[in-house]
Coordinates of C-alpha atoms in Angstrom, one line a residue:
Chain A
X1 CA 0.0 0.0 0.0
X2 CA 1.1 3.7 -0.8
X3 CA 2.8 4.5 2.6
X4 CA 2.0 8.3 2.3
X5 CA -1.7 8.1 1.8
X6 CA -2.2 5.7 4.6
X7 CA -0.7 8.7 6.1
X8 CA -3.1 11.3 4.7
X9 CA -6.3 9.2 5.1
X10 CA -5.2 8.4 9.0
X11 CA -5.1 12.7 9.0
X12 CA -8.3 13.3 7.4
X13 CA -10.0 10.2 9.9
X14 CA -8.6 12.7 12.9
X15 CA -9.7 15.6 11.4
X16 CA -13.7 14.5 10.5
X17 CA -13.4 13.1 13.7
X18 CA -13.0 16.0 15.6
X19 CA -15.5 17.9 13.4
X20 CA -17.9 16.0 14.5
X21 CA -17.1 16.7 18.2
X22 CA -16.2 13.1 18.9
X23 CA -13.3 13.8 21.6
X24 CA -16.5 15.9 23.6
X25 CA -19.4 13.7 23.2
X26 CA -20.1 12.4 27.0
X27 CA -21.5 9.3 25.3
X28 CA -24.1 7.2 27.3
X29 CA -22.6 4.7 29.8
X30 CA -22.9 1.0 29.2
X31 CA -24.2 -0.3 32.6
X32 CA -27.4 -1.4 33.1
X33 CA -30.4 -0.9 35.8
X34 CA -31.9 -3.3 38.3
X35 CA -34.1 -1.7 41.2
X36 CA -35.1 -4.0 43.8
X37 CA -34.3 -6.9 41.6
X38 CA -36.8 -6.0 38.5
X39 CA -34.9 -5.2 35.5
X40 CA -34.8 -1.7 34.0
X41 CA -34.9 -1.6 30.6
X42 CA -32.8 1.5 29.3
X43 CA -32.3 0.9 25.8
X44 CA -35.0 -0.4 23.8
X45 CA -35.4 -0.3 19.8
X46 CA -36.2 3.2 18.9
X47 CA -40.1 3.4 17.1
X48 CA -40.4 3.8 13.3
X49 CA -39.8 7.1 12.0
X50 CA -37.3 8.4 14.9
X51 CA -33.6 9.2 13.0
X52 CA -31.7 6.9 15.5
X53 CA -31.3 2.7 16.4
X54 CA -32.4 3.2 19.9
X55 CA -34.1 4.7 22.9
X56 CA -32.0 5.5 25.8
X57 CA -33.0 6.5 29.1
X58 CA -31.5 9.3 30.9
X59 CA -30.1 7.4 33.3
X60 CA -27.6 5.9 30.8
X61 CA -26.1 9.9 30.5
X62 CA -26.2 11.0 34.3
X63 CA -22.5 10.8 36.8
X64 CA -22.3 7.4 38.4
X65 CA -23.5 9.2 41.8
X66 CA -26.6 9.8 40.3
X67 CA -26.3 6.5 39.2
X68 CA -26.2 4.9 42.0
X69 CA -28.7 6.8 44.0
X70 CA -31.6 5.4 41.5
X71 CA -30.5 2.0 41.9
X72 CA -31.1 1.9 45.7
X73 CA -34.2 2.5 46.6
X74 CA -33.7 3.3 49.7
X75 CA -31.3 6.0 49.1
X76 CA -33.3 7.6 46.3
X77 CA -35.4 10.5 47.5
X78 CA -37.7 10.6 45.2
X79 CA -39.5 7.5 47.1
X80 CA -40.4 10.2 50.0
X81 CA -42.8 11.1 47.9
X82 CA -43.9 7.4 47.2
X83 CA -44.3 7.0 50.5
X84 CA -46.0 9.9 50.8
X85 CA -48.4 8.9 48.4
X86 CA -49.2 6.0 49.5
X87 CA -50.4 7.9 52.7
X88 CA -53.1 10.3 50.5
X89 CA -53.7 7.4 48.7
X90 CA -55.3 6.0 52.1
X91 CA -56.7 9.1 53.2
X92 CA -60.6 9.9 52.6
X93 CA -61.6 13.4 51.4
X94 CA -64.1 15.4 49.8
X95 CA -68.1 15.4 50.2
X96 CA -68.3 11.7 49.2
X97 CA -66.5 10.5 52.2
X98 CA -64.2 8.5 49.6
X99 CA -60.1 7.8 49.5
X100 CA -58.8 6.2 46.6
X101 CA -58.3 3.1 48.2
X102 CA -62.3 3.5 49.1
X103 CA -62.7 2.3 44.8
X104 CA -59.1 1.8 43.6
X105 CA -58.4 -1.2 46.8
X106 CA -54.7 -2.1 46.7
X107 CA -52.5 0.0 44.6
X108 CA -50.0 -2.7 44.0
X109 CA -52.8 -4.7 42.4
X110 CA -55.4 -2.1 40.7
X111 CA -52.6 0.6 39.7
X112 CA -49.8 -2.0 38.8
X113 CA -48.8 -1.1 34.9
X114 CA -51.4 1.6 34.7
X115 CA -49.1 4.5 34.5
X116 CA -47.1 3.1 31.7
X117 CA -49.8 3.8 29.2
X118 CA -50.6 7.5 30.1
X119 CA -51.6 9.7 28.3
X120 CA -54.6 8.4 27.4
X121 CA -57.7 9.1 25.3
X122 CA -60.8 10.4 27.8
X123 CA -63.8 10.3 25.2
X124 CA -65.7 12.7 27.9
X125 CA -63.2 15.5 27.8
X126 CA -62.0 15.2 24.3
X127 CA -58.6 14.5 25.3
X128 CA -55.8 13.0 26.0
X129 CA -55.6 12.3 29.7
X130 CA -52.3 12.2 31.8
X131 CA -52.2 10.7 35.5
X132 CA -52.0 13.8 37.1
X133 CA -55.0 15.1 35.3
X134 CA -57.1 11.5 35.6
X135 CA -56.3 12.2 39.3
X136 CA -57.9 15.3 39.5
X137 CA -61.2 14.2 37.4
X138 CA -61.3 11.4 39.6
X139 CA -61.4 13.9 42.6
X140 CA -63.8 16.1 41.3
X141 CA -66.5 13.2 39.5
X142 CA -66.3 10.2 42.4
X143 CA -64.4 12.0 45.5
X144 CA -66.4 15.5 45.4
X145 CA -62.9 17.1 46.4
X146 CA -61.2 19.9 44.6
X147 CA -59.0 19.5 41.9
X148 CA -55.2 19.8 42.7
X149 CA -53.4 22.6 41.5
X150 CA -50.6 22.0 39.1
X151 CA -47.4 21.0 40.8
X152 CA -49.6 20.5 44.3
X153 CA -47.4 18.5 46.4
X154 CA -49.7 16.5 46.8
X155 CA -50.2 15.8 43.2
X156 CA -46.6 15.0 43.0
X157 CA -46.8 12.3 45.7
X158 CA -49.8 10.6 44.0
X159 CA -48.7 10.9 40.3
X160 CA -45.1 9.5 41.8
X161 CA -47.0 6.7 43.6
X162 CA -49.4 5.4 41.0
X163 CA -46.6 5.6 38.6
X164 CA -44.2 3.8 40.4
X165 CA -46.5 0.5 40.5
X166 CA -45.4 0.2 37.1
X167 CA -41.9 0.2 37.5
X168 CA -40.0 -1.3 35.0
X169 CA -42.9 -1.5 33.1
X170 CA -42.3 -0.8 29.3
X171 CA -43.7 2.7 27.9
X172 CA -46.1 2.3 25.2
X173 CA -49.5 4.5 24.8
X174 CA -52.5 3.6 22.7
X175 CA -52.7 5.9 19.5
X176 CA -55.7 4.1 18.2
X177 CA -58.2 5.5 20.8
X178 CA -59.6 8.7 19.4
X179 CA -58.0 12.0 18.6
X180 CA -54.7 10.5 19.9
X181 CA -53.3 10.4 16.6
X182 CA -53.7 14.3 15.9
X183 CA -52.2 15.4 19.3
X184 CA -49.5 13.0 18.6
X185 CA -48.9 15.5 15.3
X186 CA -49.4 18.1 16.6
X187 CA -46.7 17.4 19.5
X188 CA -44.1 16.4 16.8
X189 CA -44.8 19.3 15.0
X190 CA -44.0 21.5 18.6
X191 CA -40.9 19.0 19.1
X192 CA -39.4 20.3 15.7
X193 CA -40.7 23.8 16.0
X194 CA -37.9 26.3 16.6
X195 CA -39.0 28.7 19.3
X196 CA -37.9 32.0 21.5
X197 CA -34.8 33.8 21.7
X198 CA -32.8 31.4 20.8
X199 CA -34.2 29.8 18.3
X200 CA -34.4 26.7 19.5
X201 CA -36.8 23.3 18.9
X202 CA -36.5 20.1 21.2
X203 CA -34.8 18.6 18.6
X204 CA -32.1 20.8 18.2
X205 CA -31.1 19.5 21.4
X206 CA -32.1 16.1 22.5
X207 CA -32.4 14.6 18.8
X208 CA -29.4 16.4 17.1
X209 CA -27.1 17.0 19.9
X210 CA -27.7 14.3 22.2
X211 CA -24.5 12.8 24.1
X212 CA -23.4 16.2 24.0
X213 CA -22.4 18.8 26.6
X214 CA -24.5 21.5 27.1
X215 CA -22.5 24.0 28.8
X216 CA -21.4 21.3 31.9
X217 CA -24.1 19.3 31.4
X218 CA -24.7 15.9 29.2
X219 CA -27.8 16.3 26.6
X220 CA -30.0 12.9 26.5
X221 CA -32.9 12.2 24.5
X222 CA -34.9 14.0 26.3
X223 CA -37.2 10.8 27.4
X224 CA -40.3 10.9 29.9
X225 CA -40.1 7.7 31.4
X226 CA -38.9 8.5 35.1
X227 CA -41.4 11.3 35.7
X228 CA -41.8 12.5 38.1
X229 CA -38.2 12.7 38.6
X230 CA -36.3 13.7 41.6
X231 CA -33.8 16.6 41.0
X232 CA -30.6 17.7 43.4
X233 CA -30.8 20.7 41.7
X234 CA -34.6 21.8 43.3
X235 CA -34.0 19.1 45.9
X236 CA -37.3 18.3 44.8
X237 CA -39.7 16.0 42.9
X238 CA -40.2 18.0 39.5
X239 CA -43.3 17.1 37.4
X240 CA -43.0 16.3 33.3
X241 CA -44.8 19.6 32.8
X242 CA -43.1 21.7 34.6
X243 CA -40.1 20.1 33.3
X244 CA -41.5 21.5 29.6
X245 CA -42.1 24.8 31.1
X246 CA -38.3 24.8 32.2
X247 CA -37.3 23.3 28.9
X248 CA -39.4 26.2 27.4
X249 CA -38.2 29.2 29.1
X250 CA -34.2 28.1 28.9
X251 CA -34.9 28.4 24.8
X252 CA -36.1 32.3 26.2
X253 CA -39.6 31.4 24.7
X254 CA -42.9 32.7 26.2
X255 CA -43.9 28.8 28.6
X256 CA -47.6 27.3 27.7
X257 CA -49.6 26.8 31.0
X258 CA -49.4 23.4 32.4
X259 CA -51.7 20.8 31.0
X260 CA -52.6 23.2 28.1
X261 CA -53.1 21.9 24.9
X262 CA -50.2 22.3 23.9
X263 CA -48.0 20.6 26.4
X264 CA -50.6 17.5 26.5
X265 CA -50.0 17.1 22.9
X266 CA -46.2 17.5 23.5
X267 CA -46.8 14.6 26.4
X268 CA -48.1 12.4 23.7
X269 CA -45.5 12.7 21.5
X270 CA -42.5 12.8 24.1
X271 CA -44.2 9.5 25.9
X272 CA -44.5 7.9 22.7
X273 CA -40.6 8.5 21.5
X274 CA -39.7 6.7 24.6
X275 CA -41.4 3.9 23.9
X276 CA -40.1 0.4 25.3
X277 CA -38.2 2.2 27.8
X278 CA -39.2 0.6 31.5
X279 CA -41.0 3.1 33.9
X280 CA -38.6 4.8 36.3
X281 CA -40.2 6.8 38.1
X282 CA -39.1 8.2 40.6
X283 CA -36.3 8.6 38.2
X284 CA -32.9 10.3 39.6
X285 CA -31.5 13.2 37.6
X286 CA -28.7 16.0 38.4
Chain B
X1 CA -42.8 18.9 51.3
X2 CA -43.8 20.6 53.8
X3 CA -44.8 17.3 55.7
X4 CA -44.0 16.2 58.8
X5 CA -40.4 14.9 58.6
X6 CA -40.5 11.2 58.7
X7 CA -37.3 9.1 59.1
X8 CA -36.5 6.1 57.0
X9 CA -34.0 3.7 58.3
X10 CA -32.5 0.7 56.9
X11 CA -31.0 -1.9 59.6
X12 CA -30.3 -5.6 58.8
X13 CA -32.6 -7.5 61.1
X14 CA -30.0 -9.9 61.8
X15 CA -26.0 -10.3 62.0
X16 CA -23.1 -12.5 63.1
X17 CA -21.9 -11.2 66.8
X18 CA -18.2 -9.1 65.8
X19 CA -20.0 -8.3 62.2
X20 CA -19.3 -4.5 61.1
X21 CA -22.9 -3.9 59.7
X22 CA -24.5 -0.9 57.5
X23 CA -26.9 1.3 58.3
X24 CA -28.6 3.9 56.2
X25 CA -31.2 6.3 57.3
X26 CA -32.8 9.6 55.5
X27 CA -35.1 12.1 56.6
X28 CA -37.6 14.1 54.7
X29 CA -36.6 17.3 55.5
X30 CA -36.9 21.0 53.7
X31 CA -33.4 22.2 55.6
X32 CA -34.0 25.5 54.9
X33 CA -31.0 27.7 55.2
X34 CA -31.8 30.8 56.5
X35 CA -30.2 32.6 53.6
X36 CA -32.9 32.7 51.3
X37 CA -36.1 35.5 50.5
X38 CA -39.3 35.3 50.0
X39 CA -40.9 36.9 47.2
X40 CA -41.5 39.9 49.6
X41 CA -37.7 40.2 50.0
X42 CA -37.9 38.9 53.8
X43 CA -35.5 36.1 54.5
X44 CA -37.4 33.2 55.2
X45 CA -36.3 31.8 58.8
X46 CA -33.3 29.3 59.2
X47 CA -35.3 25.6 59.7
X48 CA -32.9 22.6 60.0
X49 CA -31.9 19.2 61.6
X50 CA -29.1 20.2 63.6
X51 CA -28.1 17.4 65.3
X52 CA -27.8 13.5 64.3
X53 CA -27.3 10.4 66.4
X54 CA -27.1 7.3 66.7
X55 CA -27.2 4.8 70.0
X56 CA -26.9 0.9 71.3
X57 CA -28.3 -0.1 73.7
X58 CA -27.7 3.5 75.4
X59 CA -23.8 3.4 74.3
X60 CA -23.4 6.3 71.5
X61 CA -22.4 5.0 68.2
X62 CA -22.3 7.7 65.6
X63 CA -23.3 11.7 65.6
X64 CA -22.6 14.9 64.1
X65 CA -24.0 18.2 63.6
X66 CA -25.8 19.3 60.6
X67 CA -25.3 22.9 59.1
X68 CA -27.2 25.4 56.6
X69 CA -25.4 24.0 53.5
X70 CA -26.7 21.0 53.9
X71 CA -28.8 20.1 51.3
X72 CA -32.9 18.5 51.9
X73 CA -33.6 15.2 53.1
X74 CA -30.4 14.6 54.6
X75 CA -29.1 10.7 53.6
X76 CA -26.2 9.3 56.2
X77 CA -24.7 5.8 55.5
X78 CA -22.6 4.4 58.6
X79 CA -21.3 1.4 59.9
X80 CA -21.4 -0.6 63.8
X81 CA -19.7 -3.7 64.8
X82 CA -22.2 -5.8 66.4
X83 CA -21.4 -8.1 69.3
X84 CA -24.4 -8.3 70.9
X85 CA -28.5 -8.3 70.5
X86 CA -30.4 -4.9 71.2
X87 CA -31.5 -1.6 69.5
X88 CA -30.1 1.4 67.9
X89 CA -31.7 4.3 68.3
X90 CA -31.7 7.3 65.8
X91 CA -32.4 10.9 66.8
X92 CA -33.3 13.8 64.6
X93 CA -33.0 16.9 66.1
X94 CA -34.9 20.5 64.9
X95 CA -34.3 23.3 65.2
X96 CA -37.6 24.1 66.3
X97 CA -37.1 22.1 69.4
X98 CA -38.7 18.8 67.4
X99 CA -37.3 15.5 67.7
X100 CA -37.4 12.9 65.6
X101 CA -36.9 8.8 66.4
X102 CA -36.7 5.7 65.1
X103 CA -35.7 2.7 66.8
X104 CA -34.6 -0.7 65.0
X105 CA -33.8 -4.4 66.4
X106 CA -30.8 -6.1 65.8
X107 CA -30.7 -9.6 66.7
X108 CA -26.7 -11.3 66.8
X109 CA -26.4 -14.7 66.7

C-alpha cells in the first residue's frame, strides 16, 4: 500500500473526527439498571420514524452518583414522595366520604402497569388524559374534592405513587383511541418547531445534539419515562410539565400553562418516543 | 414537602456477633437555610436538623452536627460492629425544638 496516503487518510479520519465533536461527546454509559431486583430496561429499539437505532433512558447519560442513588431505593429521595403517596392514597376526602383506596383497593394490584400507558384518550373531555389530570377528574366526579393545582405537592406524591407500580414497566401509549393520533402531530410538530430567543426546537437539542455537553451538562434524548423525577438541583420532585415549562423558558420562549393543549400534545409525542423504555419513576436526575 | 419529617431507616434484622454492619437512614426534611427570601424580600427563617445520632443499647455510636449547606432530606450511610443483641436508636434533632426517632432491632447470633 502507498505509505504516504495511509498517512493522509489516517489525517483526514482525525480531522472529520474532531469535526464531529467526537473527543467531547459524553457518550451514554454502558451499565445497566436493576431496582429492587426488576430489571430496568434503558435501551430499547427506537419506534419507526425516529432518526436513530435506539431509545435511551436518561439514566444511561447521568455521573455514576446519580447513578447509583436510582439504583437503591432506599437512598433515592424521590421514594419520600412514594411514601407519601401512598399515605393520601389512604386518606378519605371530599363530600363523598371516599379515598382512593375506598374504589381503587390495593394500589400494588389495581394501579400496577397503569401509569405506563398515560396519556390516554378520555372520550368525555376530548382529550388525551395524563395521570396527574385523571387524578384530578377522579377527585372532582367520584371523591367530590377539589381539583389539585398543578405542581400540588400532593399531586406530585400521587402521580409518583401510582406511577411507580409500574416500575420497570415498558412505555407504550395507545394511539388508536380517538384524537390520539392528531395530538400525537401536533406534539411532533411542537418538538421540531424552533421557538424563542434562541431559536431553539427540542430537537435541536435532545435529537441532534444528544450525548453532548451542554455548557457542563450531558444532553440525552430528552425521554419521559422516570417522571416525576427527583432533582438535586430543586432538591425536589419535578413534574414532566413543569419540566417542559423549564425546557421552554431556557430556549427564552414565552412557557404554555401546564396541562394546556399544547404541552398534552407534546406529552403524547414525548411519551410515545420513549417507547419500550421501562417506567422509572421516581427517576434520579442532576 | 412541607410534611411532617418522617425518618427512614434501613438496619439488617439480623447479624453475626463481631459483624461490622451498614446502616442507612434519611429524613424528609426541607433544611432550609436561612439565607434565602421570599418573594417579599424577607428572609425566610433558618429551619434545619441540627443534630444526628445514633445509640446501642444506650452506648453512642455515631453523631454529628448538621449545618445550613446541607442540602434536603439529609441521607447518612454508617457502619457498627455488632457483638451483641439490642436496638439502635436514631435521633433527629430540629431546630424548632422537634425530635425525631426511630428505633430498629438487631438480633446477633
Amino acid at each position: 500500500m502507498n505509505r504516504r496516503l495511509f498517512a493522509a487518510h489516517s489525517a483526514l479520519l482525525l480531522i472529520v473526527a474532531s469535526i464531529t465533536g467526537k473527543a467531547v461527546l459524553a457518550d451514554p454509559v454502558d451499565d445497566s439498571l436493576q431496582i429492587d431486583g426488576t430489571e430496568i430496561i434503558t435501551r430499547a429499539p427506537a419506534p419507526e420514524g425516529l432518526p436513530f437505532d435506539q431509545v435511551l433512558s436518561g439514566w444511561l447519560f447521568r455521573e455514576a452518583e446519580t447513578r447509583a442513588t436510582e439504583a437503591d431505593s432506599f437512598a433515592n429521595p424521590g421514594m419520600l414522595a412514594v411514601e407519601r403517596g401512598a399515605e393520601i392514597w389512604n386518606t378519605v376526602e371530599g363530600t363523598m366520604g371516599k379515598s382512593c383506596a375506598s374504589c381503587h383497593q390495593d394500589a400494588a394490584k389495581t394501579m400496577k402497569d397503569v401509569g405506563a400507558h398515560y396519556p390516554k384518550w378520555d372520550a368525555a373531555s376530548g382529550k388525551p388524559l395524563n395521570v396527574e389530570l385523571r387524578i384530578n377528574k377522579c377527585r372532582v366526579d367520584n371523591m367530590g374534592a377539589e381539583p389539585y393545582k398543578f405542581d400540588d405537592p400532593n399531586q406530585l406524591a400521587l402521580t409518583s405513587y401510582i406511577k411507580h407500580q409500574s416500575l420497570g414497566t415498558p412505555v407504550g401509549i395507545d394511539l388508536s383511541q380517538g384524537q390520539m393520533q392528531s395530538w400525537w402531530d401536533r406534539g411532533k410538530e411542537l418538538y421540531y418547531t424552533r421557538t424563542g430567543q434562541l431559536n431553539l426546537a427540542c430537537a435541536s437539542c435532545h435529537e441532534g445534539a444528544t450525548g453532548k455537553y451542554i455548557r457542563a451538562d450531558h444532553l440525552s434524548q430528552g425521554q419521559v419515562n422516570g417522571f416525576p423525577t427527583y432533582r438535586f438541583n430543586t432538591a425536589g420532585m419535578v413534574s414532566l410539565h413543569n419540566r417542559f415549562r423549564g425546557c421552554i423558558r431556557d430556549t427564552r420562549a414565552e412557557m404554555p400553562a401546564a396541562f394546556s393543549d399544547e404541552l398534552m400534545a407534546l406529552e403524547v409525542y414525548v411519551t410515545w418516543r420513549g417507547t419500550g423504555l421501562s417506567v422509572e419513576t421516581p427517576s434520579v436526575r442532576q | 414537602m412541607a410534611t411532617t419529617p418522617k425518618p427512614r431507616v434501613r438496619v439488617p434484622k439480623s447479624a453475626a456477633a463481631g459483624e461490622v454492619i451498614v446502616l442507612k437512614t434519611l429524613i424528609s426534611h426541607e433544611m432550609e437555610s436561612g439565607q434565602r427570601k421570599d418573594k417579599d424580600g424577607k428572609t425566610i427563617p433558618r429551619k434545619i436538623i441540627n443534630k444526628f445520632t445514633c445509640e446501642f443499647n444506650g452506648q453512642p455510636v455515631f453523631s454529628c452536627d448538621l449545618d445550613p449547606a446541607i442540602s434536603a432530606n439529609p441521607y447518612f450511610e454508617f457502619s457498627a460492629k455488632v457483638t451483641e443483641s439490642g436496638t439502635f436508636k436514631l435521633t433527629w434533632v430540629d431546630d424548632d425544638g422537634s425530635v425525631y426517632t426511630d428505633e430498629q432491632k438487631i438480633e446477633v447470633a
